[in-house]
């Protein structure tokens, strides 16, 4: 069915398969060439992914980020009214790129099967229940969310082209175990269902029972599952987006604050975690991932959060926490090391280097940063195999753009020493460091084989054939480090 006054967004109860779009739809995509660089035939070759509850803050962020990465996206909503919410969160030009927007009830297994048909993976945001927080989260809501989780996994098993599901749970599914209150909360921890019922922690109960049901069903039906367990989602660009939905999460918030388990997560970064986890499934990623980027450990931080959420006293009132004047922080008792290992190499390197530059200027420390490519150690063939995977996330894009490079680890060490010695002659700043750019498919396959990561770079990449003698021009420059090495060896001025 075509929505009145909105020609390009189609809401249907039974979506067409990705390969069976009508001629009108095909022309519609072709007519958008100014905003979309690929032809329709190229689009059909992309992976078709389905995102549930695209009208929610997390769902809409997922949709936008997946589209920006070139995926072919189908979105489900609960009813046609949700479509208006979705249009407020997703721009017109992004809506135009969707394969379809589908009404699929989470309690209706058949409609979910139709929605998931032909998809390479399902992103179930688990946020279909009361997305605006108006009615509150009740024990009945927890039951409905658990039943929906079972339906999503079963529909994925029945209808999806590839049986993969990235399932949004919550940090709440791990933190409420009063018998082990002092242990560090990680992916092995589960909230105690009886404790949640006794204390009417309905959101925690619902997330716990829903995620457990998803794991049971996935094992039964052989669906490959990853669960992402984010903390309290925050949307700085939409300040009111999570104010109402935060109340169920923050039930018991004073206890969370006292125990060092009150955490939050930027919603955009949470969406990126989901995508990184999906892309890493080809290389063995699986299981649970706790996801947060901030732990509230001080009373003043709690008050700041209360003010932002317009919930004065919810966390600070009567809680046995340290005073604002106290410099000590409550020790954090939650760990996100597993998701950090999976995802954040590029972000970590960028933010760490920027922080180093800021601090060096502040404290007048003379600084040089060396930025090596993928480090290789031929004399120790297994030394970098495991550590290469985070670096090579997005490796196919690097290969296509001719920015995939490597650096012998011994020569990288020499660059560090030359840089130090050249500081007496004016050296400073950043130095990109690589000795080889991978510019051909056969070179990429050779690197894959050496790293024992078959298909990581070559699988599906739009690169030149092995028989083609031409190379993609290198788009990275190491002339500055070359000059550094020369100047250091000659004791010349290295000011550049």
Short mmCIF file of C-alpha atoms in Angstrom, two decimals, residues 143-461:
data_model
loop_
_atom_site.label_atom_id
_atom_site.label_comp_id
_atom_site.label_asym_id
_atom_site.label_seq_id
_atom_site.Cartn_x
_atom_site.Cartn_y
_atom_site.Cartn_z
CA UNK A 143 5.89 -11.16 28.85
CA UNK A 144 5.06 -9.67 25.43
CA UNK A 145 8.70 -8.81 24.77
CA UNK A 146 9.76 -12.36 25.61
CA UNK A 147 7.16 -13.87 23.28
CA UNK A 148 8.25 -11.45 20.56
CA UNK A 149 11.87 -12.55 20.98
CA UNK A 150 10.85 -16.16 20.33
CA UNK A 151 8.89 -15.14 17.23
CA UNK A 152 11.77 -13.09 15.83
CA UNK A 153 14.23 -15.97 16.12
CA UNK A 154 11.75 -18.48 14.67
CA UNK A 155 10.90 -16.19 11.75
CA UNK A 156 14.61 -15.66 11.13
CA UNK A 157 15.10 -19.43 11.02
CA UNK A 158 12.13 -19.99 8.70
CA UNK A 159 12.42 -17.14 6.23
CA UNK A 160 15.76 -15.35 6.31
CA UNK A 161 18.20 -16.08 3.49
CA UNK A 162 20.96 -16.26 6.12
CA UNK A 163 20.04 -17.27 9.67
CA UNK A 164 21.65 -14.40 11.53
CA UNK A 165 20.18 -12.12 14.17
CA UNK A 166 21.68 -9.15 15.99
CA UNK A 167 19.44 -8.78 19.01
CA UNK A 168 19.26 -5.70 21.23
CA UNK A 169 18.98 -6.65 24.88
CA UNK A 170 20.05 -4.39 27.76
CA UNK A 171 22.72 -4.03 30.40
CA UNK A 172 19.80 -4.51 32.81
CA UNK A 173 19.77 -8.19 31.84
CA UNK A 174 23.12 -8.58 33.61
CA UNK A 175 23.33 -6.26 36.62
CA UNK A 176 20.56 -7.36 39.02
CA UNK A 177 22.05 -10.35 40.84
CA UNK A 178 21.96 -9.45 44.50
CA UNK A 179 23.77 -12.67 45.54
CA UNK A 180 26.93 -11.51 43.73
CA UNK A 181 26.64 -7.78 44.30
CA UNK A 182 30.39 -7.21 44.60
CA UNK A 183 31.59 -9.04 41.51
CA UNK A 184 32.48 -7.27 38.28
CA UNK A 185 29.52 -7.47 35.91
CA UNK A 186 30.48 -8.91 32.52
CA UNK A 187 28.88 -10.99 29.77
CA UNK A 188 28.72 -14.09 31.98
CA UNK A 189 26.37 -12.35 34.44
CA UNK A 190 22.57 -12.57 34.33
CA UNK A 191 20.00 -10.68 36.37
CA UNK A 192 18.06 -12.76 38.89
CA UNK A 193 14.48 -13.09 37.64
CA UNK A 194 12.99 -13.65 41.10
CA UNK A 195 14.75 -10.55 42.44
CA UNK A 196 13.44 -8.49 39.51
CA UNK A 197 9.87 -9.68 40.15
CA UNK A 198 10.06 -9.04 43.89
CA UNK A 199 11.29 -5.49 43.30
CA UNK A 200 9.07 -4.84 40.27
CA UNK A 201 12.06 -4.21 38.01
CA UNK A 202 9.91 -5.02 35.00
CA UNK A 203 12.22 -3.72 32.28
CA UNK A 204 15.14 -5.68 33.71
CA UNK A 205 12.91 -8.76 33.93
CA UNK A 206 11.66 -8.36 30.36
CA UNK A 207 15.14 -7.87 28.92
CA UNK A 208 16.47 -10.85 30.87
CA UNK A 209 13.71 -13.29 29.95
CA UNK A 210 13.58 -12.08 26.33
CA UNK A 211 17.32 -12.48 25.80
CA UNK A 212 17.37 -15.90 27.45
CA UNK A 213 14.45 -16.98 25.26
CA UNK A 214 16.29 -15.75 22.18
CA UNK A 215 19.38 -17.78 23.10
CA UNK A 216 17.32 -20.94 23.71
CA UNK A 217 15.44 -20.55 20.44
CA UNK A 218 18.59 -19.77 18.46
CA UNK A 219 20.30 -22.95 19.68
CA UNK A 220 17.18 -24.98 18.90
CA UNK A 221 16.80 -23.59 15.36
CA UNK A 222 20.51 -23.08 14.59
CA UNK A 223 20.25 -19.31 14.16
CA UNK A 224 23.56 -17.51 14.60
CA UNK A 225 22.90 -14.90 17.28
CA UNK A 226 24.69 -11.93 18.79
CA UNK A 227 23.13 -9.94 21.62
CA UNK A 228 24.10 -6.34 22.30
CA UNK A 229 23.36 -5.20 25.86
CA UNK A 230 23.50 -1.38 25.94
CA UNK A 231 23.28 0.78 29.02
CA UNK A 232 20.82 3.69 29.29
CA UNK A 233 20.64 5.07 25.75
CA UNK A 234 21.31 8.78 25.34
CA UNK A 235 20.69 10.92 22.24
CA UNK A 236 22.40 14.33 22.56
CA UNK A 237 21.20 15.39 19.12
CA UNK A 238 17.58 14.59 20.15
CA UNK A 239 17.49 15.75 23.79
CA UNK A 240 13.92 14.60 24.42
CA UNK A 241 14.19 11.27 22.60
CA UNK A 242 14.89 9.16 25.67
CA UNK A 243 13.54 11.23 28.53
CA UNK A 244 10.28 9.27 28.87
CA UNK A 245 11.79 5.86 28.10
CA UNK A 246 14.54 6.36 30.69
CA UNK A 247 12.22 5.99 33.68
CA UNK A 248 11.78 2.18 33.45
CA UNK A 249 15.55 1.75 33.00
CA UNK A 250 16.36 3.91 36.04
CA UNK A 251 14.09 2.05 38.46
CA UNK A 252 16.58 1.14 41.16
CA UNK A 253 18.92 3.86 39.92
CA UNK A 254 20.16 4.84 43.40
CA UNK A 255 21.31 1.27 44.00
CA UNK A 256 23.02 1.23 40.59
CA UNK A 257 24.84 4.45 41.51
CA UNK A 258 26.00 3.08 44.88
CA UNK A 259 27.25 -0.15 43.30
CA UNK A 260 29.08 1.49 40.40
CA UNK A 261 26.87 -0.08 37.73
CA UNK A 262 24.91 2.98 36.54
CA UNK A 263 26.03 3.51 32.95
CA UNK A 264 24.92 5.22 29.76
CA UNK A 265 25.58 4.78 26.04
CA UNK A 266 25.35 7.24 23.16
CA UNK A 267 22.67 5.87 20.83
CA UNK A 268 24.66 6.56 17.65
CA UNK A 269 27.64 4.63 18.97
CA UNK A 270 25.30 1.85 20.10
CA UNK A 271 24.08 1.56 16.51
CA UNK A 272 27.69 1.33 15.33
CA UNK A 273 28.32 -1.48 17.82
CA UNK A 274 25.44 -3.46 16.29
CA UNK A 275 26.85 -3.00 12.79
CA UNK A 276 30.43 -3.85 13.74
CA UNK A 277 29.20 -6.96 15.52
CA UNK A 278 27.24 -8.06 12.44
CA UNK A 279 30.20 -7.51 10.13
CA UNK A 280 32.45 -9.46 12.50
CA UNK A 281 30.17 -12.52 12.41
CA UNK A 282 31.98 -13.69 9.28
CA UNK A 283 35.13 -13.95 11.36
CA UNK A 284 33.81 -15.72 14.41
CA UNK A 285 32.12 -13.01 16.47
CA UNK A 286 29.26 -14.25 18.62
CA UNK A 287 27.78 -14.24 22.09
CA UNK A 288 26.90 -11.29 24.31
CA UNK A 289 28.43 -7.80 24.31
CA UNK A 290 27.87 -5.33 27.15
CA UNK A 291 27.83 -1.86 25.66
CA UNK A 292 28.37 1.46 27.49
CA UNK A 293 30.60 4.49 27.10
CA UNK A 294 30.16 6.18 30.49
CA UNK A 295 29.77 5.00 34.08
CA UNK A 296 28.20 7.46 36.53
CA UNK A 297 30.41 7.25 39.62
CA UNK A 298 29.87 10.57 41.43
CA UNK A 299 26.88 12.32 42.91
CA UNK A 300 27.44 15.45 40.83
CA UNK A 301 27.41 13.32 37.68
CA UNK A 302 24.15 11.73 38.82
CA UNK A 303 22.60 15.16 39.41
CA UNK A 304 23.76 16.26 35.95
CA UNK A 305 22.06 13.19 34.45
CA UNK A 306 18.88 13.88 36.44
CA UNK A 307 18.77 17.46 35.19
CA UNK A 308 19.27 16.37 31.59
CA UNK A 309 16.44 13.84 31.91
CA UNK A 310 14.24 16.27 33.89
CA UNK A 311 13.95 13.74 36.73
CA UNK A 312 15.16 15.68 39.76
CA UNK A 313 15.97 13.50 42.77
CA UNK A 314 15.53 10.17 40.99
CA UNK A 315 19.17 9.20 41.52
CA UNK A 316 20.47 11.60 44.15
CA UNK A 317 17.56 11.83 46.59
CA UNK A 318 18.37 9.88 49.74
CA UNK A 319 21.03 7.74 48.09
CA UNK A 320 23.99 6.76 50.29
CA UNK A 321 26.56 8.14 47.86
CA UNK A 322 29.59 10.37 48.23
CA UNK A 323 29.17 14.12 48.48
CA UNK A 324 29.80 16.45 45.57
CA UNK A 325 32.92 17.70 47.38
CA UNK A 326 34.38 14.21 47.70
CA UNK A 327 37.03 13.59 45.05
CA UNK A 328 36.75 9.82 45.38
CA UNK A 329 34.66 7.90 42.90
CA UNK A 330 32.63 4.77 43.44
CA UNK A 331 34.65 1.99 41.80
CA UNK A 332 33.00 0.86 38.60
CA UNK A 333 31.87 -2.73 38.74
CA UNK A 334 30.97 -3.34 35.10
CA UNK A 335 33.23 -4.29 32.23
CA UNK A 336 32.90 -3.62 28.50
CA UNK A 337 36.29 -5.05 27.57
CA UNK A 338 34.75 -7.63 25.24
CA UNK A 339 33.04 -5.10 22.99
CA UNK A 340 36.09 -2.84 23.17
CA UNK A 341 38.28 -5.63 21.78
CA UNK A 342 35.83 -6.22 18.96
CA UNK A 343 35.18 -2.70 17.84
CA UNK A 344 37.20 0.25 18.84
CA UNK A 345 40.72 0.05 17.37
CA UNK A 346 40.27 2.88 14.86
CA UNK A 347 38.27 5.05 17.27
CA UNK A 348 40.67 4.34 20.11
CA UNK A 349 43.75 5.24 18.08
CA UNK A 350 42.13 8.46 16.84
CA UNK A 351 40.88 9.68 20.20
CA UNK A 352 44.06 8.64 22.03
CA UNK A 353 46.32 10.50 19.61
CA UNK A 354 44.14 13.62 19.67
CA UNK A 355 44.14 13.54 23.47
CA UNK A 356 47.93 13.22 23.48
CA UNK A 357 48.27 16.26 21.22
CA UNK A 358 45.93 18.33 23.38
CA UNK A 359 47.75 17.38 26.57
CA UNK A 360 51.19 17.96 25.04
CA UNK A 361 50.25 21.49 24.01
CA UNK A 362 48.77 22.18 27.42
CA UNK A 363 51.86 20.94 29.28
CA UNK A 364 54.45 22.00 26.68
CA UNK A 365 55.67 18.44 26.04
CA UNK A 366 57.47 18.02 22.72
CA UNK A 367 55.60 15.26 20.93
CA UNK A 368 56.00 13.13 17.81
CA UNK A 369 53.38 10.57 16.80
CA UNK A 370 54.20 7.64 14.52
CA UNK A 371 51.19 6.21 12.67
CA UNK A 372 52.16 2.81 11.25
CA UNK A 373 50.05 0.72 8.91
CA UNK A 374 49.22 -2.93 9.64
CA UNK A 375 52.34 -4.24 11.37
CA UNK A 376 53.88 -7.37 9.88
CA UNK A 377 56.54 -9.60 11.45
CA UNK A 378 57.84 -12.10 8.86
CA UNK A 379 60.31 -13.58 11.35
CA UNK A 380 57.40 -14.31 13.73
CA UNK A 381 54.64 -15.41 11.34
CA UNK A 382 51.95 -15.79 14.01
CA UNK A 383 52.81 -12.67 16.01
CA UNK A 384 50.23 -10.38 14.44
CA UNK A 385 47.59 -12.78 13.11
CA UNK A 386 45.17 -12.31 16.03
CA UNK A 387 45.78 -8.58 16.41
CA UNK A 388 45.25 -7.94 12.69
CA UNK A 389 41.48 -8.45 12.73
CA UNK A 390 40.58 -5.14 14.46
CA UNK A 391 42.90 -3.23 12.10
CA UNK A 392 41.39 -4.87 9.01
CA UNK A 393 37.79 -4.04 9.92
CA UNK A 394 36.63 -2.31 6.73
CA UNK A 395 39.51 -3.89 4.83
CA UNK A 396 37.55 -4.27 1.58
CA UNK A 397 36.87 -0.53 1.57
CA UNK A 398 40.56 0.14 2.27
CA UNK A 399 41.47 -2.09 -0.68
CA UNK A 400 39.02 -0.38 -3.03
CA UNK A 401 40.26 3.06 -2.00
CA UNK A 402 43.95 2.05 -2.18
CA UNK A 403 44.62 2.91 1.44
CA UNK A 404 45.33 -0.64 2.64
CA UNK A 405 48.96 -0.66 3.68
CA UNK A 406 51.41 -2.70 5.76
CA UNK A 407 54.61 -1.96 7.63
CA UNK A 408 57.44 -4.29 8.64
CA UNK A 409 57.55 -4.12 12.43
CA UNK A 410 61.35 -3.92 12.55
CA UNK A 411 61.43 -0.95 10.20
CA UNK A 412 58.62 0.66 12.20
CA UNK A 413 60.83 0.41 15.29
CA UNK A 414 63.65 2.11 13.35
CA UNK A 415 61.30 4.96 12.38
CA UNK A 416 60.54 5.56 16.06
CA UNK A 417 64.25 5.76 16.84
CA UNK A 418 64.99 8.05 13.88
CA UNK A 419 62.15 10.31 14.99
CA UNK A 420 63.59 10.56 18.48
CA UNK A 421 67.09 11.30 17.20
CA UNK A 422 65.74 13.88 14.75
CA UNK A 423 63.99 15.86 17.47
CA UNK A 424 67.32 17.62 18.06
CA UNK A 425 67.11 18.84 14.46
CA UNK A 426 63.56 20.14 14.52
CA UNK A 427 61.50 17.02 13.87
CA UNK A 428 57.95 17.07 15.20
CA UNK A 429 54.33 16.37 14.33
CA UNK A 430 52.76 13.25 12.80
CA UNK A 431 54.41 10.69 10.54
CA UNK A 432 52.44 8.13 8.52
CA UNK A 433 54.52 4.98 8.33
CA UNK A 434 54.13 2.19 5.75
CA UNK A 435 56.36 0.33 3.32
CA UNK A 436 53.78 -1.40 1.12
CA UNK A 437 50.35 -0.52 -0.29
CA UNK A 438 48.10 -3.43 -1.30
CA UNK A 439 46.75 -2.36 -4.70
CA UNK A 440 45.75 -5.61 -6.41
CA UNK A 441 43.36 -8.44 -5.64
CA UNK A 442 46.10 -11.08 -5.85
CA UNK A 443 48.14 -9.12 -3.29
CA UNK A 444 45.09 -8.98 -1.01
CA UNK A 445 44.58 -12.74 -1.32
CA UNK A 446 48.26 -13.29 -0.51
CA UNK A 447 47.87 -11.17 2.64
CA UNK A 448 44.68 -13.05 3.61
CA UNK A 449 46.46 -16.38 3.27
CA UNK A 450 49.40 -15.21 5.36
CA UNK A 451 47.04 -14.03 8.10
CA UNK A 452 44.81 -17.13 7.79
CA UNK A 453 41.75 -14.92 7.20
CA UNK A 454 40.37 -16.17 3.90
CA UNK A 455 37.88 -13.80 2.26
CA UNK A 456 38.39 -10.93 4.70
CA UNK A 457 39.68 -8.60 1.97
CA UNK A 458 38.77 -10.26 -1.33
CA UNK A 459 35.25 -11.51 -0.67
CA UNK A 460 32.80 -9.35 -2.64
CA UNK A 461 35.12 -6.38 -3.01
#
